[in-house]
Amino acid sequence: MNSTKTWSGRFNEPVSELVKKYTGSIDFDKRLAQWDIQGSLAHAQMLCQAGVLSGEDLAAIERGMAEILAEIEAGRLQWSLDLEDVHMNIERRLTDKIGDAGKRLHTGRSRNDQVATDIRLWLRDQISIIQTLIQSLQTALLDLAEQHAETVMPGFTHLQVAQPVSFGHHMLAYVEMLGRDYERMADCRRRVNRMPLGAAALAGTTYPVRREVTAELLGFEQICQNSLDAVSDRDFAVEFTAAASLVMIHLSRLSEELILWMSPRFGFIDIADRFCTGSSIMPQKKNPDVPELVRGKSGRVIGHLIGLITLMKSQPLAYNKDNQEDKEPLFDTTDTLIDTLRIYADMMRGVSVKPENMRAAVMQGFATATDLADYLVKKGMPFRDSHEVVARAVRHADEAGVDLSQLPLAVLQGFSGLISEDVYQVLTPEGSLNARNHLGGTAPEQVRFQTARWRRLLADAQAV
Ligand code: ARG
């Protein structure tokens, strides 16, 4: 019997080198080693409690696995492509160390439920890391929001100056988006955190397994209730990648804004030098590489979402080798997202705001035109009429090259007799902000209310 392969007994010739490389996964799934061992130890403990494995065998397995873990951590374990994947590499190493007890570990288990368990254990940990990082980015944004509750900037629609908003309010919009991203991660984690182990290859096992024991040992919230489904579906991976894509999409929006704002044409912000690079030819350049790359990398995460969802399409039950293709997209998604969130929180702390430029931009776009219309409505004019009156005033100011607030009272009164001296309070950007003092509005008081609310939410989340 050829002893290299675990399943070589029924084959007449060895697998071709090309096929070995094509079907092997050790190059990437060795990354799951720690979680594979965690799953194996719980499985062995359960088998022992169920009377399937002796106490001596369990002790030997625990000792052997501790050594293997140390070897992996020290980078001393030789991974072999002949052994295909992380599961067989570890099992073989265990058997080399402890003999028959190592060969008994796989009782009542298959690589199909083993790998599905590994991936879920691993992903569950990654999601927790991502959740913490989302919160630290929110904290960085809250710091900016708090500092700039009163900083006036133009709010845009169609990328045209629309109405004044506070920069703090703008930052809070992203805090909200990230808050939903956090919820999506938490929600997805509940479905990731279910245990396939016990499903064996597809139909369950003839041994008296006690799945609730293994689940408890591994901290799974639930147990997969159908063995065929347990080994075959990767919907949780699709769901996670969709949630990750949305985080990246949100950050791509902020990135686009940072890039625009840093352009001298806007000059709203500066990003600390350590997050920018220069040009090899143009000495004056300082490029916002980090936000540009975040924008670019969002495409790659969305690509993984499409890859994973397509992987599942039309797969008959139960396990198919196709599912081995779930790993690389998942690994790259978590790596990309974790790196992105980490660097983003740092970078936001390196953003300096230029309030005078923001204010100057507000003054150039007739951003308080709506406020003038509202002013006339409050004095009794129907809104449609006031809209028309203000449009004429804007055209006049535009031709004169000044802002509405710079038109003399007599000129303004030429457009409507309802206008009096108090109009200048609503024509300033500050007056415009303060007037929007309701839940969700841009008034500085509301911005402070929201930052305080979020600080409390984040502190409560940390307390649990
Ligand atoms: N490397 C495989 C995967 O990632 C492990 C499961 C293989 N099972 C099998 N029967 N070939 O999906």
Coordinates of C-alpha atoms and ligand atoms in Angstrom, one line a residue:
M1 CA 0.0 0.0 0.0
N2 CA 1.3 3.4 -0.9
S3 CA 1.4 5.2 2.4
T4 CA 1.9 8.8 1.4
K5 CA -1.8 9.4 0.7
T6 CA -4.5 8.8 3.3
W7 CA -6.8 7.5 0.6
S8 CA -4.4 5.7 -1.6
G9 CA -5.7 2.2 -1.0
R10 CA -8.1 2.0 -3.9
F11 CA -5.8 3.6 -6.6
N12 CA -3.6 1.8 -9.1
E13 CA -1.3 4.6 -9.9
P14 CA -0.1 7.7 -8.1
V15 CA -1.8 11.0 -8.8
S16 CA 0.0 13.1 -11.5
E17 CA 2.2 16.0 -10.4
L18 CA 0.1 18.5 -12.2
V19 CA -3.1 17.2 -10.6
K20 CA -1.5 17.2 -7.2
K21 CA -0.6 20.9 -7.6
Y22 CA -4.0 21.7 -9.0
T23 CA -6.1 20.0 -6.3
G24 CA -3.8 20.6 -3.3
S25 CA -4.7 23.4 -1.0
I26 CA -1.9 23.3 1.6
D27 CA -0.2 26.5 0.2
F28 CA -3.2 28.5 1.4
D29 CA -5.2 26.5 3.9
K30 CA -2.2 26.0 6.2
R31 CA -3.4 29.4 7.5
L32 CA -6.3 27.5 9.2
A33 CA -3.9 25.3 11.3
Q34 CA -4.6 26.8 14.6
W35 CA -8.4 26.5 14.2
D36 CA -8.0 23.0 12.7
I37 CA -6.3 21.9 15.9
Q38 CA -8.8 23.7 18.1
G39 CA -11.6 21.7 16.3
S40 CA -9.7 18.4 16.5
L41 CA -9.1 18.8 20.2
A42 CA -12.8 19.4 20.9
H43 CA -13.7 16.4 18.7
A44 CA -11.3 14.2 20.5
Q45 CA -12.6 15.3 23.9
M46 CA -16.2 14.6 22.8
L47 CA -15.2 11.1 21.4
C48 CA -13.6 10.4 24.8
Q49 CA -16.7 11.4 26.7
A50 CA -18.8 9.3 24.4
G51 CA -16.6 6.3 25.1
V52 CA -15.3 6.1 21.6
L53 CA -11.8 7.1 22.4
S54 CA -9.8 6.1 25.5
G55 CA -8.5 8.5 28.0
E56 CA -4.9 7.5 27.1
D57 CA -5.6 8.2 23.4
L58 CA -7.0 11.6 24.2
A59 CA -4.0 12.5 26.4
A60 CA -1.7 11.5 23.6
I61 CA -3.6 13.5 21.1
E62 CA -3.6 16.6 23.4
R63 CA 0.2 16.2 23.9
G64 CA 0.9 15.7 20.2
M65 CA -1.3 18.6 19.2
A66 CA 0.4 20.9 21.7
E67 CA 3.8 20.0 20.1
I68 CA 2.5 20.5 16.6
L69 CA 1.1 23.9 17.5
A70 CA 4.5 24.9 18.9
E71 CA 6.2 23.6 15.7
I72 CA 3.8 25.7 13.6
E73 CA 4.3 28.8 15.6
A74 CA 8.1 28.4 15.4
G75 CA 7.8 27.8 11.6
R76 CA 9.3 24.4 12.0
L77 CA 6.5 22.2 10.6
Q78 CA 7.3 21.1 7.0
W79 CA 4.0 21.3 5.0
S80 CA 3.8 18.7 2.3
L81 CA 1.8 19.0 -1.0
D82 CA 1.7 15.2 -1.1
L83 CA -0.6 15.4 1.9
E84 CA -2.9 17.8 0.1
D85 CA -4.3 20.1 2.8
V86 CA -3.9 21.3 6.3
H87 CA -6.1 18.6 7.7
M88 CA -4.0 15.7 6.4
N89 CA -0.7 17.4 7.1
I90 CA -1.6 17.8 10.8
E91 CA -3.1 14.4 11.1
R92 CA 0.0 12.8 9.6
R93 CA 2.3 14.8 11.8
L94 CA 0.2 13.7 14.8
T95 CA 0.4 10.0 13.8
D96 CA 4.2 10.3 13.3
K97 CA 4.4 11.5 16.9
I98 CA 1.9 9.3 18.8
G99 CA 1.1 6.4 16.5
D100 CA -2.3 4.7 16.5
A101 CA -4.0 7.3 18.7
G102 CA -3.3 9.8 15.9
K103 CA -5.0 7.5 13.5
R104 CA -8.1 7.3 15.7
L105 CA -8.7 11.0 15.8
H106 CA -10.6 11.0 12.5
T107 CA -13.2 8.6 13.9
G108 CA -16.7 9.9 13.3
R109 CA -15.5 12.8 11.2
S110 CA -14.7 13.7 7.6
R111 CA -12.6 16.4 6.2
N112 CA -15.9 17.8 4.8
D113 CA -17.4 18.7 8.2
Q114 CA -13.8 19.4 9.5
V115 CA -13.1 22.1 6.9
A116 CA -16.5 23.7 7.2
T117 CA -15.9 23.9 11.0
D118 CA -12.4 25.3 10.6
I119 CA -13.6 28.0 8.3
R120 CA -16.4 29.1 10.6
L121 CA -14.1 29.1 13.6
W122 CA -11.6 31.2 11.8
L123 CA -14.1 33.6 10.3
R124 CA -15.8 34.1 13.6
D125 CA -12.5 35.4 15.0
Q126 CA -11.9 37.6 12.0
I127 CA -15.3 39.2 12.3
S128 CA -14.7 40.0 16.0
I129 CA -11.4 41.8 14.9
I130 CA -13.2 43.6 12.2
Q131 CA -16.0 44.8 14.6
T132 CA -13.4 46.2 16.9
L133 CA -11.7 48.0 14.1
I134 CA -14.9 49.5 12.8
Q135 CA -15.5 50.9 16.2
S136 CA -12.0 52.5 16.4
L137 CA -12.6 54.1 13.0
Q138 CA -15.9 55.4 14.3
T139 CA -14.0 56.9 17.3
A140 CA -11.6 58.7 15.0
L141 CA -14.5 60.2 13.1
L142 CA -16.3 61.2 16.2
D143 CA -13.2 63.1 17.4
L144 CA -13.3 65.1 14.1
A145 CA -17.0 65.6 14.4
E146 CA -16.7 66.9 17.9
Q147 CA -13.9 69.3 17.0
H148 CA -15.8 70.5 14.0
A149 CA -19.4 70.7 15.1
E150 CA -19.4 74.4 14.2
T151 CA -17.2 74.2 11.1
V152 CA -19.2 75.3 8.1
M153 CA -18.7 73.6 4.7
P154 CA -20.8 73.4 1.6
G155 CA -23.0 70.4 1.5
F156 CA -23.4 69.1 -2.1
T157 CA -26.0 67.4 -4.2
H158 CA -24.9 66.5 -7.7
L159 CA -21.5 67.7 -6.5
Q160 CA -22.9 71.3 -6.8
V161 CA -23.0 73.5 -3.7
A162 CA -26.4 72.9 -2.1
Q163 CA -26.7 74.1 1.5
P164 CA -24.3 74.7 4.3
V165 CA -23.6 71.8 6.6
S166 CA -21.2 71.3 9.4
F167 CA -18.1 69.3 8.8
G168 CA -18.9 67.4 12.0
H169 CA -22.3 66.5 10.6
H170 CA -20.6 65.2 7.4
M171 CA -18.3 63.0 9.5
L172 CA -21.3 61.7 11.4
A173 CA -22.9 60.5 8.2
Y174 CA -20.0 58.0 8.0
V175 CA -20.3 57.1 11.6
E176 CA -23.9 56.0 10.8
M177 CA -22.8 54.0 7.8
L178 CA -20.1 52.2 9.8
G179 CA -22.7 51.6 12.6
R180 CA -24.8 49.7 10.2
D181 CA -21.7 47.8 8.9
Y182 CA -21.0 46.8 12.5
E183 CA -24.6 45.5 12.9
R184 CA -24.3 43.6 9.6
M185 CA -21.1 41.9 10.9
A186 CA -22.7 41.0 14.2
D187 CA -25.7 39.6 12.4
C188 CA -23.6 37.6 10.0
R189 CA -21.5 36.3 12.8
R190 CA -24.5 34.6 14.4
R191 CA -25.0 32.5 11.3
V192 CA -21.2 31.9 10.9
N193 CA -21.2 30.7 14.5
R194 CA -23.0 27.3 13.9
M195 CA -21.3 24.0 14.1
P196 CA -21.1 21.5 11.1
L197 CA -19.0 19.0 13.0
G198 CA -20.9 15.7 13.4
A199 CA -22.2 15.8 9.8
A200 CA -19.1 13.8 8.8
A201 CA -18.9 13.3 5.0
L202 CA -22.6 14.2 4.4
A203 CA -24.9 11.8 6.1
G204 CA -23.9 11.9 9.7
T205 CA -22.0 9.1 11.5
T206 CA -22.6 5.7 13.1
Y207 CA -20.7 6.6 16.3
P208 CA -22.6 7.9 19.3
V209 CA -21.4 11.5 18.8
R210 CA -22.6 14.2 21.2
R211 CA -22.6 17.2 19.1
E212 CA -23.8 19.5 21.8
V213 CA -20.6 18.7 23.8
T214 CA -18.4 19.6 20.8
A215 CA -20.4 22.8 20.2
E216 CA -20.1 23.8 23.8
L217 CA -16.3 23.2 23.9
L218 CA -15.9 25.3 20.7
G219 CA -18.2 28.1 21.8
F220 CA -20.7 27.6 18.9
E221 CA -24.0 29.3 19.5
Q222 CA -25.9 26.7 17.4
I223 CA -25.5 23.3 15.7
C224 CA -26.2 22.8 12.0
Q225 CA -29.4 20.8 12.0
N226 CA -29.0 19.0 8.7
S227 CA -25.8 17.1 7.8
L228 CA -26.1 17.6 4.0
D229 CA -26.5 21.4 4.5
A230 CA -23.8 21.5 7.1
V231 CA -21.0 20.3 4.9
S232 CA -22.1 21.9 1.7
D233 CA -23.4 25.5 2.0
R234 CA -21.1 28.4 2.1
D235 CA -23.8 31.0 2.3
F236 CA -22.2 32.4 5.5
A237 CA -19.1 33.2 3.5
V238 CA -21.1 35.0 0.8
E239 CA -23.0 36.9 3.5
F240 CA -19.7 37.9 5.2
T241 CA -18.2 39.1 1.9
A242 CA -21.3 41.1 1.1
A243 CA -21.0 42.8 4.5
A244 CA -17.3 43.4 3.9
S245 CA -18.1 44.8 0.4
L246 CA -20.4 47.3 2.0
V247 CA -17.7 48.5 4.4
M248 CA -15.4 48.9 1.5
I249 CA -18.0 50.8 -0.5
H250 CA -18.6 53.2 2.4
L251 CA -14.9 53.8 2.7
S252 CA -14.6 54.3 -1.0
R253 CA -17.1 57.1 -0.8
L254 CA -15.2 58.8 2.0
S255 CA -12.0 58.2 0.1
E256 CA -13.3 59.9 -3.0
E257 CA -14.3 62.9 -0.9
L258 CA -10.9 63.0 0.8
I259 CA -9.2 63.0 -2.6
L260 CA -11.4 65.8 -3.8
W261 CA -11.1 67.8 -0.7
M262 CA -7.3 67.5 -0.7
S263 CA -7.1 68.7 -4.3
P264 CA -5.9 72.4 -4.3
R265 CA -9.2 73.2 -6.3
F266 CA -11.0 72.4 -3.0
G267 CA -8.3 72.8 -0.4
F268 CA -10.7 71.7 2.4
I269 CA -8.3 69.4 4.1
D270 CA -4.8 68.2 4.3
I271 CA -3.7 64.6 4.9
A272 CA -0.6 64.1 7.0
D273 CA 2.5 63.4 4.9
R274 CA 3.0 59.9 6.3
F275 CA -0.1 58.8 4.4
C276 CA 0.9 60.4 1.1
T277 CA 3.5 59.9 -1.5
G278 CA 5.3 62.2 -4.0
S279 CA 5.8 61.9 -7.7
S280 CA 9.0 60.7 -9.3
I281 CA 8.8 63.5 -11.9
M282 CA 6.7 66.3 -10.6
P283 CA 8.4 67.9 -7.5
Q284 CA 5.3 69.7 -6.3
K285 CA 3.1 66.7 -6.0
K286 CA 1.7 65.2 -2.8
N287 CA -0.7 62.4 -3.7
P288 CA -3.4 60.9 -1.5
D289 CA -2.3 57.3 -2.2
V290 CA -4.1 55.7 0.8
P291 CA -7.6 56.8 0.0
E292 CA -6.9 56.1 -3.7
L293 CA -5.9 52.5 -2.9
V294 CA -8.9 52.1 -0.6
R295 CA -11.1 53.1 -3.5
G296 CA -9.2 50.7 -5.7
K297 CA -9.3 47.8 -3.2
S298 CA -13.1 48.1 -2.8
G299 CA -13.2 46.6 -6.3
R300 CA -11.2 43.6 -5.3
V301 CA -13.5 42.8 -2.3
I302 CA -16.6 43.1 -4.5
G303 CA -14.8 40.7 -6.9
H304 CA -14.5 38.2 -4.1
L305 CA -18.2 38.5 -3.4
I306 CA -19.1 37.8 -7.0
G307 CA -16.6 34.9 -7.0
L308 CA -18.0 33.3 -3.9
I309 CA -21.7 33.6 -4.8
T310 CA -20.9 32.2 -8.2
L311 CA -19.1 29.3 -6.5
M312 CA -22.3 28.2 -4.9
K313 CA -24.5 28.5 -7.9
S314 CA -26.0 25.2 -9.1
Q315 CA -23.8 23.1 -6.8
P316 CA -25.7 19.8 -6.1
L317 CA -25.8 18.6 -2.5
A318 CA -23.7 17.8 -0.7
Y319 CA -19.9 18.7 -0.5
N320 CA -18.1 19.3 -3.7
K321 CA -14.5 20.1 -4.2
D322 CA -15.6 23.5 -5.6
N323 CA -15.9 24.6 -2.0
Q324 CA -12.2 24.5 -1.6
E325 CA -12.2 27.7 -3.6
D326 CA -13.9 29.5 -0.8
K327 CA -10.7 30.1 1.1
E328 CA -8.5 32.4 -1.0
P329 CA -11.3 35.0 -1.5
L330 CA -12.2 34.9 2.2
F331 CA -8.6 35.2 3.2
D332 CA -8.0 38.1 0.9
T333 CA -11.2 39.8 1.9
T334 CA -10.4 39.7 5.6
D335 CA -6.8 40.8 5.0
T336 CA -7.9 43.7 2.8
L337 CA -10.6 44.8 5.1
I338 CA -8.5 44.6 8.3
D339 CA -5.6 46.5 6.8
T340 CA -8.0 49.1 5.3
L341 CA -9.8 49.7 8.6
R342 CA -6.5 49.9 10.5
I343 CA -4.9 52.4 8.2
Y344 CA -8.1 54.4 7.9
A345 CA -8.5 55.1 11.6
D346 CA -4.9 56.3 11.7
M347 CA -5.3 58.4 8.6
M348 CA -8.4 60.1 9.9
R349 CA -6.4 61.2 12.9
G350 CA -3.9 62.7 10.4
V351 CA -6.5 64.8 8.6
S352 CA -6.3 68.6 9.2
V353 CA -9.2 70.7 8.3
K354 CA -9.1 74.1 6.7
P355 CA -12.3 75.9 7.9
E356 CA -11.5 79.2 6.2
N357 CA -11.4 77.5 2.7
M358 CA -14.6 75.5 3.5
R359 CA -16.3 78.7 4.5
A360 CA -15.1 80.6 1.4
A361 CA -16.6 77.8 -0.8
V362 CA -19.9 78.2 1.0
M363 CA -19.8 81.9 0.2
Q364 CA -19.4 81.1 -3.6
G365 CA -22.3 78.8 -4.2
F366 CA -25.4 80.7 -2.9
A367 CA -25.7 78.0 -0.3
T368 CA -28.2 80.0 1.7
A369 CA -30.7 80.5 -1.1
T370 CA -33.1 78.0 0.5
D371 CA -32.8 79.8 3.8
L372 CA -33.9 83.0 2.1
A373 CA -36.9 81.2 0.5
D374 CA -37.8 79.7 3.9
Y375 CA -37.5 83.2 5.4
L376 CA -40.0 84.6 3.0
V377 CA -42.4 81.7 3.6
K378 CA -42.2 82.4 7.4
K379 CA -43.2 86.0 6.5
G380 CA -46.3 84.7 4.6
M381 CA -45.2 84.1 1.1
P382 CA -46.2 80.7 -0.5
F383 CA -43.1 78.5 -1.0
R384 CA -43.4 78.3 -4.8
D385 CA -43.4 82.1 -5.0
S386 CA -40.5 82.6 -2.7
H387 CA -38.5 80.0 -4.7
E388 CA -39.1 82.3 -7.8
V389 CA -38.2 85.5 -5.9
V390 CA -35.0 84.0 -4.6
A391 CA -34.0 82.6 -8.0
R392 CA -34.1 86.2 -9.3
A393 CA -32.1 87.5 -6.4
V394 CA -29.5 84.8 -7.0
R395 CA -29.2 85.7 -10.7
H396 CA -28.7 89.3 -9.7
A397 CA -26.0 88.4 -7.1
D398 CA -24.3 86.1 -9.6
E399 CA -24.1 88.9 -12.2
A400 CA -22.8 91.2 -9.5
G401 CA -20.2 88.6 -8.4
V402 CA -21.3 88.6 -4.8
D403 CA -23.0 86.3 -2.3
L404 CA -26.7 86.9 -1.3
S405 CA -25.5 88.1 2.1
Q406 CA -23.4 90.8 0.5
L407 CA -26.4 92.4 -1.3
P408 CA -27.5 95.7 0.4
L409 CA -30.9 95.7 2.1
A410 CA -32.4 98.1 -0.4
V411 CA -31.4 95.7 -3.3
L412 CA -32.9 92.7 -1.5
Q413 CA -36.1 94.7 -0.7
G414 CA -36.4 95.3 -4.5
F415 CA -37.1 91.5 -4.8
S416 CA -39.7 91.4 -2.0
G417 CA -41.1 94.0 0.4
L418 CA -41.3 91.3 3.1
I419 CA -37.5 91.5 3.5
S420 CA -36.1 93.5 6.4
E421 CA -32.8 93.9 8.4
D422 CA -33.2 90.5 10.2
V423 CA -32.7 88.7 6.8
Y424 CA -28.9 88.8 7.3
Q425 CA -29.2 86.4 10.2
V426 CA -30.5 83.7 7.9
L427 CA -28.2 84.5 5.0
T428 CA -25.0 83.6 6.9
P429 CA -23.9 80.0 6.8
E430 CA -23.8 79.9 10.6
G431 CA -27.5 81.1 10.8
S432 CA -28.3 78.4 8.2
L433 CA -26.8 75.6 10.3
N434 CA -28.4 76.8 13.5
A435 CA -31.8 76.9 11.9
R436 CA -31.7 73.1 11.3
N437 CA -31.9 72.2 14.9
H438 CA -33.9 69.0 14.9
L439 CA -33.1 65.3 15.3
G440 CA -30.7 64.4 12.4
G441 CA -30.2 68.0 11.4
T442 CA -26.9 69.8 10.9
A443 CA -27.1 72.4 13.7
P444 CA -24.0 72.3 16.0
E445 CA -26.3 71.4 18.9
Q446 CA -27.5 68.3 17.0
V447 CA -24.0 67.3 16.0
R448 CA -22.9 67.5 19.7
F449 CA -26.0 65.4 20.6
Q450 CA -25.1 62.8 18.1
T451 CA -21.4 62.6 19.0
A452 CA -22.4 62.1 22.7
R453 CA -25.0 59.4 21.7
W454 CA -22.4 57.5 19.7
R455 CA -19.8 57.8 22.4
R456 CA -22.3 56.2 24.8
L457 CA -23.1 53.5 22.3
L458 CA -19.5 52.6 21.7
A459 CA -18.7 52.6 25.5
D460 CA -21.7 50.3 26.1
A461 CA -20.5 48.0 23.3
Q462 CA -17.1 47.8 24.9
A463 CA -18.5 47.1 28.3
V464 CA -20.2 43.9 27.1
Ligands
ARG1 N1 -9.2 20.9 1.2 C1 -10.6 20.5 1.2 C2 -11.4 21.8 1.2 O1 -10.9 22.8 1.4 C3 -10.9 19.8 2.4 C4 -12.1 18.9 2.2 C5 -11.8 17.8 1.2 N2 -12.7 16.8 1.2 C6 -12.7 15.9 0.3 N3 -13.5 14.9 0.4 N4 -11.9 15.9 -0.7 O2 -12.6 21.8 0.9

